[in-house]
Amino acid sequence: MSAATFRFGEGNPQYDAQGRLRHLLSTEGLRERELLQILDTAESFLSIAHRSVKKTPTLRGRTIVNLFFENSTRTRSTFELAAKRLSADVLNIAVSTSSASKGESLIDTVDNLMAMQVDGFVLRHPEAGAAHLIACHLGDSALVVNAGDGQHAHPTQALLDVFTIRRLAGPIENRVVAIVGDVLHSRVARSQIHALSILGCPEIRVIGPRTLVPEELSALGVHVYHDLQAGLRGVDVICALRLQRERMVSHRLPSLNEFYHRFGLTPERLQWAAQGALVLHPGPMNRGVEIASEVADGAQSVILQQVAHGLAMRMAVLTILAGAAGGE
Amino acid sequence: MTTDWDVTALLAGMARDLRPLIDPEQAAMIGIFTGGVWLARTLHAALGLQQPLGQVDISFYRDDFSQIGLHPQVRASDIPFDVDGRDIILVDDVLYTGRTVRAAMNEIFDYGRPARIRLAVLVDRGGHELPVAADVAALRLNATAGAHIKLRGPEPLRLELEQRRLQP
């Protein structure tokens, strides 16, 4: 099907005309059954990392392009490895933001790659909505995974986080989850909130300074705290966020030290949460800013498991989206 | 339409035919989801195999993935023994085109290099499209392409045979 005949399935560009998940742009608007299917499929991929041959033939013959307009280590390398473990061919393109202009040139880049008969794009871009733009442009002709667009969404990170919570903390329907730190600039936090809500998380809290936690979040059914001790009380899972120093306008924070002093996760403060509460962090960490090394490397930290889960999650997402390409 | 085949008796026959072929100390069994796993549970116990039962979900190995996509419910494959050098009994409910068995063998070889694989099925319905043959089959039929043969379960196991009209 050409891009011109693309139609929205149920008004959401993530779905094709048959209602199948064709692109993953945001956790917002995902249906619970798709979310559960993604989590269950990731579970099946997890064990493959422990076999002698860490590959399946699932995407043999397909080509996936990693198109990154922003720096990334974990996300880019796990997407690359995920595609390779599915036997796809991978093209990595890192575009420096300074040399690329927006809008039309992104579409031009994608059109040129499409002329090489590629099957999918994993896109990271500093502009919110970049992945939507490309998905709408491509329609059914190739899959698009949003690997982070501006401050809008980072769905695979949120999915691997809820996957980690479900595996290591138990059913999400009875866990209290707190997201701590720079929520304002965080595409991860937004995607986490949507994913957790869809999966029936009974209480989602966001904790951070007034300048970094928008009050409007309470409209999403989230409980907003500006005091770490009050916010952590009884919490089963703590999702720390990276303080986005590169996005930080100076007036939002007096200093990084001040942030650590009030909101940094230290071993003492971890005691305020429920016993054995899990600590997640999407990486890269600013040790001594949002998290103390003793916590990051401590017994309650599942940060490295998140990375392993991220690989399985990205294999699951690519498989499900590529699967929707088949059939009529 | 359901038939009056006695699946329990058919399973007993499969176990009887398998017994002379295997060494229960060394041999291991793998069931293919879903029906093959149901049957394998019974056979595994009947044969007194020492290795824990394995199971494979071949969804990621199907040769028609690009036509039909991913099965909505994928279970985790689990082979809890070392495949290298082992005698493996692969169990499935119905052998038809042979493509499922091929996919399962591809998956098993990604775990290691078995010494041999034997195939045990409840029904060999004919219509093979690949050079795959069952070492043990409780029923050997020559079903027409429109026939629909399915094992229902897990409790009780029932074998269904339905003659569907061919699609126009």
Short mmCIF file of C-alpha atoms in Angstrom, two decimals:
data_model
loop_
_atom_site.label_atom_id
_atom_site.label_comp_id
_atom_site.label_asym_id
_atom_site.label_seq_id
_atom_site.Cartn_x
_atom_site.Cartn_y
_atom_site.Cartn_z
CA MET A 1 0.00 0.00 0.00
CA SER A 2 1.41 3.40 -0.88
CA ALA A 3 1.72 6.20 1.63
CA ALA A 4 -1.04 8.11 -0.16
CA THR A 5 -3.70 5.50 0.61
CA PHE A 6 -2.84 5.21 4.30
CA ARG A 7 -5.86 5.38 6.58
CA PHE A 8 -5.92 5.66 10.35
CA GLY A 9 -7.23 2.55 12.08
CA GLU A 10 -9.54 3.62 14.92
CA GLY A 11 -8.15 7.13 14.71
CA ASN A 12 -4.71 6.14 15.98
CA PRO A 13 -1.84 6.11 13.50
CA GLN A 14 -0.22 3.25 15.40
CA TYR A 15 -2.89 0.90 14.05
CA ASP A 16 -3.44 -0.13 10.46
CA ALA A 17 -6.82 -0.26 8.75
CA GLN A 18 -7.36 -3.79 10.16
CA GLY A 19 -6.70 -2.53 13.68
CA ARG A 20 -3.33 -4.25 14.00
CA LEU A 21 -0.40 -2.55 15.68
CA ARG A 22 1.76 -1.41 12.78
CA HIS A 23 3.88 1.30 14.41
CA LEU A 24 4.86 1.91 18.01
CA LEU A 25 4.82 5.64 18.57
CA SER A 26 3.60 6.07 22.12
CA THR A 27 2.23 3.99 24.97
CA GLU A 28 -0.69 6.43 25.02
CA GLY A 29 -3.69 4.93 23.30
CA LEU A 30 -2.39 1.37 23.32
CA ARG A 31 -5.02 -1.18 24.17
CA GLU A 32 -4.45 -3.34 27.22
CA ARG A 33 -4.49 -6.56 25.22
CA GLU A 34 -1.73 -5.31 22.90
CA LEU A 35 0.32 -4.19 25.85
CA LEU A 36 -0.06 -7.60 27.47
CA GLN A 37 0.81 -9.32 24.20
CA ILE A 38 3.99 -7.26 23.96
CA LEU A 39 4.95 -8.12 27.55
CA ASP A 40 4.21 -11.83 27.08
CA THR A 41 6.15 -11.95 23.83
CA ALA A 42 9.13 -10.26 25.49
CA GLU A 43 8.97 -12.97 28.15
CA SER A 44 9.41 -15.57 25.41
CA PHE A 45 12.43 -13.75 23.99
CA LEU A 46 14.15 -13.41 27.35
CA SER A 47 15.40 -17.01 27.42
CA ILE A 48 16.98 -16.78 23.96
CA ALA A 49 19.91 -14.80 25.41
CA HIS A 50 20.91 -17.93 27.33
CA ARG A 51 21.02 -20.34 24.41
CA SER A 52 24.09 -21.34 22.44
CA VAL A 53 22.66 -19.67 19.34
CA LYS A 54 21.13 -16.37 20.44
CA LYS A 55 19.15 -15.89 17.25
CA THR A 56 15.79 -16.71 15.76
CA PRO A 57 15.02 -16.62 12.02
CA THR A 58 11.89 -14.48 12.57
CA LEU A 59 12.88 -11.37 10.56
CA ARG A 60 15.19 -13.06 8.10
CA GLY A 61 15.38 -11.05 4.90
CA ARG A 62 14.04 -7.83 6.46
CA THR A 63 16.06 -4.65 6.83
CA ILE A 64 15.66 -2.36 9.82
CA VAL A 65 17.13 1.15 9.87
CA ASN A 66 18.24 2.68 13.13
CA LEU A 67 17.86 6.39 12.40
CA PHE A 68 19.20 8.36 15.33
CA PHE A 69 19.21 12.15 15.38
CA GLU A 70 20.26 12.14 19.05
CA ASN A 71 22.94 10.35 20.98
CA SER A 72 22.14 7.04 22.55
CA THR A 73 24.09 4.05 23.80
CA ARG A 74 21.61 1.64 25.36
CA THR A 75 18.62 2.25 23.15
CA ARG A 76 20.52 2.21 19.87
CA SER A 77 22.66 -0.80 20.71
CA THR A 78 19.77 -2.85 22.10
CA PHE A 79 17.65 -2.08 19.03
CA GLU A 80 20.56 -3.09 16.82
CA LEU A 81 21.14 -6.29 18.74
CA ALA A 82 17.41 -7.03 18.88
CA ALA A 83 17.09 -6.76 15.10
CA LYS A 84 20.23 -8.85 14.56
CA ARG A 85 19.05 -11.55 16.96
CA LEU A 86 15.85 -11.72 14.92
CA SER A 87 18.06 -12.29 11.83
CA ALA A 88 17.20 -8.94 10.26
CA ASP A 89 19.79 -6.81 8.51
CA VAL A 90 20.49 -3.55 10.28
CA LEU A 91 21.51 -0.20 8.94
CA ASN A 92 22.72 2.30 11.55
CA ILE A 93 22.48 5.95 10.66
CA ALA A 94 23.47 8.55 13.20
CA VAL A 95 22.65 12.05 12.08
CA SER A 96 24.00 14.96 14.00
CA THR A 97 21.21 17.38 14.76
CA SER A 98 23.27 20.33 13.63
CA SER A 99 23.57 19.10 10.07
CA ALA A 100 19.97 18.07 9.59
CA SER A 101 17.09 20.46 9.28
CA LYS A 102 13.59 19.41 10.28
CA GLY A 103 10.39 18.36 8.60
CA GLU A 104 10.88 17.90 4.90
CA SER A 105 14.49 16.80 5.17
CA LEU A 106 13.54 14.00 7.58
CA ILE A 107 10.95 12.79 5.10
CA ASP A 108 13.52 13.04 2.34
CA THR A 109 15.94 10.92 4.36
CA VAL A 110 13.25 8.33 4.94
CA ASP A 111 12.15 8.34 1.29
CA ASN A 112 15.72 7.75 0.18
CA LEU A 113 16.04 4.82 2.54
CA MET A 114 12.68 3.48 1.36
CA ALA A 115 14.07 3.51 -2.18
CA MET A 116 16.57 0.95 -0.86
CA GLN A 117 13.62 -1.34 0.04
CA VAL A 118 14.00 -1.24 3.80
CA ASP A 119 11.24 -2.65 6.03
CA GLY A 120 11.33 -0.57 9.15
CA PHE A 121 12.66 2.43 10.99
CA VAL A 122 13.69 2.90 14.58
CA LEU A 123 13.70 6.65 14.96
CA ARG A 124 15.10 8.89 17.63
CA HIS A 125 14.62 12.58 17.05
CA PRO A 126 14.80 15.75 19.18
CA GLU A 127 11.42 16.96 17.90
CA ALA A 128 8.23 15.65 19.48
CA GLY A 129 6.04 14.04 16.83
CA ALA A 130 8.86 13.10 14.46
CA ALA A 131 7.97 9.41 14.60
CA HIS A 132 4.26 10.21 14.07
CA LEU A 133 5.17 12.25 11.02
CA ILE A 134 7.15 9.39 9.53
CA ALA A 135 4.55 6.77 10.44
CA CYS A 136 1.79 8.78 8.76
CA HIS A 137 4.02 9.35 5.76
CA LEU A 138 4.88 5.67 5.39
CA GLY A 139 1.52 4.17 6.31
CA ASP A 140 1.64 0.43 5.80
CA SER A 141 4.77 0.44 3.68
CA ALA A 142 7.22 0.14 6.60
CA LEU A 143 7.08 -0.11 10.37
CA VAL A 144 8.15 2.75 12.63
CA VAL A 145 9.28 2.48 16.23
CA ASN A 146 9.65 5.67 18.19
CA ALA A 147 12.92 5.40 20.11
CA GLY A 148 12.39 8.80 21.72
CA ASP A 149 10.95 12.00 20.25
CA GLY A 150 11.77 15.24 22.05
CA GLN A 151 10.01 15.39 25.39
CA HIS A 152 7.02 13.47 24.09
CA ALA A 153 7.43 9.68 24.30
CA HIS A 154 9.85 6.78 24.59
CA PRO A 155 7.50 3.81 24.46
CA THR A 156 9.98 0.91 24.42
CA GLN A 157 11.70 2.28 27.54
CA ALA A 158 8.36 2.46 29.35
CA LEU A 159 7.45 -1.04 28.16
CA LEU A 160 10.71 -2.51 29.41
CA ASP A 161 10.14 -0.71 32.71
CA VAL A 162 6.66 -2.17 33.20
CA PHE A 163 8.06 -5.53 32.07
CA THR A 164 10.74 -5.23 34.77
CA ILE A 165 8.15 -4.29 37.38
CA ARG A 166 5.88 -7.18 36.41
CA ARG A 167 8.73 -9.71 36.50
CA LEU A 168 10.51 -8.52 39.63
CA ALA A 169 7.91 -6.75 41.75
CA GLY A 170 4.81 -8.75 40.87
CA PRO A 171 1.40 -7.80 39.49
CA ILE A 172 1.17 -4.15 38.49
CA GLU A 173 -2.50 -4.07 39.60
CA ASN A 174 -1.38 -3.93 43.22
CA ARG A 175 1.88 -2.02 43.19
CA VAL A 176 2.45 1.61 44.09
CA VAL A 177 4.92 3.19 41.70
CA ALA A 178 6.74 6.49 42.16
CA ILE A 179 8.51 8.35 39.37
CA VAL A 180 11.13 10.64 40.85
CA GLY A 181 12.99 13.62 39.43
CA ASP A 182 12.88 15.66 36.26
CA VAL A 183 9.42 14.71 35.07
CA LEU A 184 8.98 17.90 33.08
CA HIS A 185 11.61 17.06 30.47
CA SER A 186 11.10 13.30 30.58
CA ARG A 187 9.59 11.43 27.64
CA VAL A 188 10.23 8.28 29.69
CA ALA A 189 8.00 9.47 32.55
CA ARG A 190 5.12 10.33 30.23
CA SER A 191 5.30 6.93 28.55
CA GLN A 192 5.59 5.17 31.90
CA ILE A 193 2.49 6.92 33.24
CA HIS A 194 0.39 5.84 30.26
CA ALA A 195 1.68 2.25 30.31
CA LEU A 196 1.15 1.89 34.06
CA SER A 197 -2.37 3.34 33.84
CA ILE A 198 -3.38 1.01 31.02
CA LEU A 199 -2.11 -1.96 33.04
CA GLY A 200 -4.20 -0.92 36.03
CA CYS A 201 -1.52 0.39 38.39
CA PRO A 202 -3.58 1.56 41.38
CA GLU A 203 -1.36 4.46 42.38
CA ILE A 204 1.18 6.35 40.32
CA ARG A 205 3.09 9.12 42.05
CA VAL A 206 5.44 11.69 40.62
CA ILE A 207 7.93 13.31 42.95
CA GLY A 208 10.13 16.29 42.23
CA PRO A 209 10.62 20.03 42.64
CA ARG A 210 7.76 22.31 41.55
CA THR A 211 9.82 23.55 38.63
CA LEU A 212 10.30 20.03 37.26
CA VAL A 213 6.93 18.42 38.01
CA PRO A 214 4.05 20.00 36.11
CA GLU A 215 0.88 20.23 38.22
CA GLU A 216 -1.22 19.34 35.17
CA LEU A 217 -0.01 15.77 35.58
CA SER A 218 -2.70 15.25 38.21
CA ALA A 219 -5.13 15.37 35.30
CA LEU A 220 -3.69 12.00 34.22
CA GLY A 221 -4.70 10.56 37.59
CA VAL A 222 -1.21 10.88 38.97
CA HIS A 223 -0.47 11.94 42.55
CA VAL A 224 2.01 14.81 42.66
CA TYR A 225 4.47 15.19 45.55
CA HIS A 226 7.10 17.84 46.08
CA ASP A 227 8.50 16.18 49.19
CA LEU A 228 10.54 13.02 48.71
CA GLN A 229 9.83 11.53 52.13
CA ALA A 230 6.06 11.90 51.81
CA GLY A 231 6.13 10.69 48.22
CA LEU A 232 8.15 7.54 48.88
CA ARG A 233 6.05 6.33 51.80
CA GLY A 234 4.71 2.84 51.04
CA VAL A 235 6.05 2.81 47.48
CA ASP A 236 6.91 -0.61 45.94
CA VAL A 237 8.75 0.63 42.89
CA ILE A 238 10.86 3.76 42.42
CA CYS A 239 11.57 4.89 38.88
CA ALA A 240 14.37 7.41 39.04
CA LEU A 241 14.74 9.72 36.10
CA ARG A 242 17.86 11.23 34.64
CA LEU A 243 18.23 14.91 35.39
CA GLN A 244 18.45 16.25 31.86
CA ARG A 245 21.31 18.62 32.28
CA GLU A 246 21.45 19.35 28.56
CA ARG A 247 17.81 20.44 28.57
CA MET A 248 18.03 22.26 31.88
CA VAL A 249 17.35 25.95 31.74
CA SER A 250 19.29 27.43 34.61
CA HIS A 251 16.35 29.02 36.40
CA ARG A 252 14.63 25.68 36.97
CA LEU A 253 17.20 24.50 39.48
CA PRO A 254 19.55 26.41 41.77
CA SER A 255 22.21 23.69 41.37
CA LEU A 256 22.70 19.98 40.84
CA ASN A 257 23.91 19.79 44.41
CA GLU A 258 20.68 21.30 45.63
CA PHE A 259 18.72 18.72 43.63
CA TYR A 260 20.71 15.85 45.14
CA HIS A 261 20.25 17.35 48.58
CA ARG A 262 16.45 17.36 48.23
CA PHE A 263 15.62 14.57 45.75
CA GLY A 264 18.69 12.39 45.30
CA LEU A 265 18.05 8.70 46.07
CA THR A 266 20.37 7.73 48.91
CA PRO A 267 20.40 4.51 50.96
CA GLU A 268 18.85 6.36 53.92
CA ARG A 269 16.00 7.74 51.82
CA LEU A 270 15.35 4.35 50.24
CA GLN A 271 14.22 3.29 53.74
CA TRP A 272 11.21 5.62 53.37
CA ALA A 273 9.77 3.37 50.67
CA ALA A 274 8.27 -0.08 51.27
CA GLN A 275 10.77 -2.70 52.34
CA GLY A 276 12.69 -4.12 49.38
CA ALA A 277 11.27 -1.53 46.96
CA LEU A 278 12.78 -1.86 43.50
CA VAL A 279 14.87 0.95 42.05
CA LEU A 280 14.75 1.51 38.29
CA HIS A 281 16.62 4.04 36.19
CA PRO A 282 16.47 4.34 32.39
CA GLY A 283 20.10 5.43 32.12
CA PRO A 284 22.43 7.07 31.64
CA MET A 285 22.76 7.80 35.35
CA ASN A 286 24.12 10.96 36.88
CA ARG A 287 25.62 9.42 40.00
CA GLY A 288 25.52 11.88 42.84
CA VAL A 289 22.76 13.93 41.18
CA GLU A 290 19.54 11.89 41.03
CA ILE A 291 20.95 8.69 42.52
CA ALA A 292 23.73 7.74 44.93
CA SER A 293 26.19 5.09 43.79
CA GLU A 294 25.30 2.95 46.83
CA VAL A 295 21.70 2.81 45.57
CA ALA A 296 22.56 2.42 41.89
CA ASP A 297 24.81 -0.54 42.64
CA GLY A 298 22.81 -1.76 45.64
CA ALA A 299 20.69 -4.85 46.23
CA GLN A 300 17.43 -3.10 45.37
CA SER A 301 18.66 -1.77 42.05
CA VAL A 302 17.40 -3.58 38.94
CA ILE A 303 19.05 -1.17 36.53
CA LEU A 304 21.14 -3.78 34.70
CA GLN A 305 18.19 -6.18 34.51
CA GLN A 306 16.36 -3.35 32.76
CA VAL A 307 19.01 -3.39 30.04
CA ALA A 308 18.65 -7.16 29.53
CA HIS A 309 14.87 -6.76 29.52
CA GLY A 310 15.21 -3.92 27.01
CA LEU A 311 16.75 -6.27 24.50
CA ALA A 312 13.95 -8.83 24.85
CA MET A 313 11.35 -6.04 24.75
CA ARG A 314 12.75 -4.60 21.52
CA MET A 315 12.80 -8.05 19.94
CA ALA A 316 9.13 -8.42 20.92
CA VAL A 317 8.14 -5.02 19.54
CA LEU A 318 9.94 -5.53 16.23
CA THR A 319 8.43 -9.01 15.86
CA ILE A 320 4.86 -7.88 16.54
CA LEU A 321 5.09 -4.86 14.23
CA ALA A 322 6.80 -6.84 11.46
CA GLY A 323 4.17 -9.56 11.88
CA ALA A 324 1.41 -7.08 11.14
CA ALA A 325 3.03 -6.44 7.77
CA GLY A 326 2.02 -9.87 6.53
CA GLY A 327 -1.41 -11.00 5.47
CA GLU A 328 -4.15 -8.98 3.82
CA MET B 1 -17.92 -33.55 14.63
CA THR B 2 -16.01 -35.38 17.31
CA THR B 3 -14.89 -38.93 16.94
CA ASP B 4 -14.92 -41.86 19.29
CA TRP B 5 -11.16 -42.23 19.27
CA ASP B 6 -9.89 -43.01 22.73
CA VAL B 7 -6.94 -40.65 23.14
CA THR B 8 -5.84 -42.38 26.34
CA ALA B 9 -5.56 -45.70 24.50
CA LEU B 10 -3.78 -44.02 21.59
CA LEU B 11 -1.27 -42.50 24.03
CA ALA B 12 -0.66 -45.89 25.61
CA GLY B 13 0.07 -47.22 22.14
CA MET B 14 2.54 -44.39 21.50
CA ALA B 15 4.34 -45.13 24.77
CA ARG B 16 4.49 -48.82 23.89
CA ASP B 17 5.99 -48.07 20.47
CA LEU B 18 8.49 -45.58 21.89
CA ARG B 19 9.77 -47.75 24.72
CA PRO B 20 12.03 -50.04 22.66
CA LEU B 21 13.48 -47.02 20.85
CA ILE B 22 14.83 -45.13 23.82
CA ASP B 23 17.05 -45.22 26.87
CA PRO B 24 15.02 -43.55 29.65
CA GLU B 25 18.20 -42.51 31.49
CA GLN B 26 19.57 -40.54 28.57
CA ALA B 27 16.69 -39.68 26.26
CA ALA B 28 14.77 -36.44 26.64
CA MET B 29 11.39 -35.30 25.37
CA ILE B 30 10.22 -32.02 23.88
CA GLY B 31 6.56 -31.22 23.24
CA ILE B 32 5.44 -28.67 20.66
CA PHE B 33 2.89 -26.16 21.98
CA THR B 34 0.03 -26.67 22.57
CA GLY B 35 -1.23 -30.16 21.80
CA GLY B 36 2.22 -31.71 21.68
CA VAL B 37 2.95 -30.51 25.21
CA TRP B 38 -0.28 -32.05 26.53
CA LEU B 39 0.61 -35.41 24.99
CA ALA B 40 4.26 -35.17 26.04
CA ARG B 41 3.31 -34.77 29.70
CA THR B 42 1.60 -38.15 29.68
CA LEU B 43 4.27 -39.86 27.57
CA HIS B 44 7.09 -38.42 29.66
CA ALA B 45 5.60 -39.91 32.81
CA ALA B 46 4.69 -43.21 31.13
CA LEU B 47 8.24 -43.72 29.85
CA GLY B 48 9.84 -42.69 33.15
CA LEU B 49 12.26 -40.28 31.47
CA GLN B 50 14.92 -38.90 33.82
CA GLN B 51 15.44 -35.57 32.03
CA PRO B 52 12.82 -32.88 32.70
CA LEU B 53 10.28 -32.30 29.94
CA GLY B 54 11.07 -29.60 27.39
CA GLN B 55 8.61 -27.52 25.41
CA VAL B 56 8.93 -25.36 22.32
CA ASP B 57 6.74 -22.65 20.89
CA ILE B 58 7.72 -22.39 17.25
CA SER B 59 6.09 -18.99 16.61
CA PHE B 60 9.43 -17.26 16.01
CA TYR B 61 10.52 -20.04 13.62
CA ARG B 62 7.47 -20.36 11.40
CA ASP B 63 8.18 -20.18 7.68
CA ASP B 64 4.90 -18.32 7.13
CA PHE B 65 5.66 -15.51 9.61
CA SER B 66 5.84 -12.95 6.81
CA GLN B 67 2.42 -14.04 5.53
CA ILE B 68 0.44 -14.44 8.73
CA GLY B 69 2.43 -12.57 11.39
CA LEU B 70 2.91 -13.49 14.99
CA HIS B 71 0.56 -15.81 16.82
CA PRO B 72 -1.29 -13.63 19.33
CA GLN B 73 -0.16 -15.77 22.23
CA VAL B 74 3.44 -16.89 22.24
CA ARG B 75 4.65 -19.09 25.08
CA ALA B 76 8.26 -19.27 26.16
CA SER B 77 10.23 -22.19 24.81
CA ASP B 78 11.95 -24.06 27.59
CA ILE B 79 14.50 -26.81 27.09
CA PRO B 80 15.78 -27.54 30.60
CA PHE B 81 18.52 -30.02 29.63
CA ASP B 82 21.66 -29.98 27.54
CA VAL B 83 20.71 -30.76 23.94
CA ASP B 84 24.25 -31.60 22.78
CA GLY B 85 24.66 -35.29 22.04
CA ARG B 86 21.22 -36.18 23.35
CA ASP B 87 18.52 -38.48 21.97
CA ILE B 88 15.41 -36.36 21.72
CA ILE B 89 11.81 -37.41 21.22
CA LEU B 90 9.85 -34.62 19.63
CA VAL B 91 6.11 -34.84 20.28
CA ASP B 92 3.29 -33.17 18.35
CA ASP B 93 -0.40 -33.80 18.01
CA VAL B 94 -0.95 -33.77 14.26
CA LEU B 95 1.65 -34.22 11.51
CA TYR B 96 0.41 -32.58 8.33
CA THR B 97 2.69 -30.53 6.05
CA GLY B 98 5.79 -31.12 8.17
CA ARG B 99 6.49 -27.39 8.46
CA THR B 100 5.88 -27.25 12.19
CA VAL B 101 8.30 -30.11 12.75
CA ARG B 102 10.90 -28.42 10.59
CA ALA B 103 10.50 -25.18 12.57
CA ALA B 104 10.78 -27.10 15.86
CA MET B 105 13.94 -28.85 14.69
CA ASN B 106 15.43 -25.51 13.64
CA GLU B 107 14.72 -24.18 17.11
CA ILE B 108 16.16 -27.25 18.86
CA PHE B 109 19.38 -26.90 16.86
CA ASP B 110 19.71 -23.34 18.18
CA TYR B 111 20.09 -24.91 21.62
CA GLY B 112 22.75 -27.40 20.56
CA ARG B 113 23.47 -30.44 18.44
CA PRO B 114 21.37 -33.45 19.41
CA ALA B 115 22.58 -36.98 18.63
CA ARG B 116 19.22 -37.82 17.12
CA ILE B 117 15.63 -36.62 17.03
CA ARG B 118 12.71 -38.99 16.79
CA LEU B 119 9.24 -37.77 15.97
CA ALA B 120 6.19 -39.10 17.80
CA VAL B 121 2.73 -37.87 16.81
CA LEU B 122 -0.81 -38.76 17.71
CA VAL B 123 -2.03 -38.45 14.12
CA ASP B 124 -0.12 -38.56 10.86
CA ARG B 125 -2.77 -37.26 8.53
CA GLY B 126 -0.72 -37.41 5.34
CA GLY B 127 -0.30 -34.49 2.98
CA HIS B 128 3.37 -33.92 3.84
CA GLU B 129 5.07 -31.13 1.94
CA LEU B 130 8.53 -31.77 3.37
CA PRO B 131 10.53 -34.97 3.79
CA VAL B 132 9.39 -35.43 7.39
CA ALA B 133 8.16 -38.77 8.71
CA ALA B 134 6.94 -39.84 12.12
CA ASP B 135 8.88 -42.62 13.87
CA VAL B 136 5.80 -43.27 15.97
CA ALA B 137 2.21 -42.39 15.06
CA ALA B 138 -0.85 -43.68 16.89
CA LEU B 139 -3.04 -43.07 13.85
CA ARG B 140 -2.05 -42.91 10.23
CA LEU B 141 -4.77 -41.36 8.07
CA ASN B 142 -5.00 -40.25 4.51
CA ALA B 143 -7.09 -37.18 5.18
CA THR B 144 -8.25 -34.88 2.41
CA ALA B 145 -7.05 -31.29 2.32
CA GLY B 146 -10.40 -30.02 3.64
CA ALA B 147 -10.34 -32.19 6.73
CA HIS B 148 -9.74 -30.42 10.00
CA ILE B 149 -8.10 -32.57 12.65
CA LYS B 150 -7.49 -31.02 16.02
CA LEU B 151 -6.61 -32.15 19.50
CA ARG B 152 -8.67 -30.42 22.20
CA GLY B 153 -7.56 -30.39 25.81
CA PRO B 154 -5.90 -30.49 28.16
CA GLU B 155 -8.59 -32.23 30.26
CA PRO B 156 -9.95 -34.38 28.77
CA LEU B 157 -7.98 -34.81 25.56
CA ARG B 158 -10.33 -35.14 22.61
CA LEU B 159 -9.49 -35.64 18.97
CA GLU B 160 -11.75 -33.76 16.57
CA LEU B 161 -12.18 -34.58 12.93
CA GLU B 162 -14.21 -32.20 10.86
CA GLN B 163 -14.74 -32.39 7.12
CA ARG B 164 -14.88 -28.79 5.98
CA ARG B 165 -15.93 -27.77 2.55
CA LEU B 166 -13.00 -26.49 0.56
CA GLN B 167 -12.84 -22.74 0.29
CA PRO B 168 -14.23 -21.60 -3.09
#
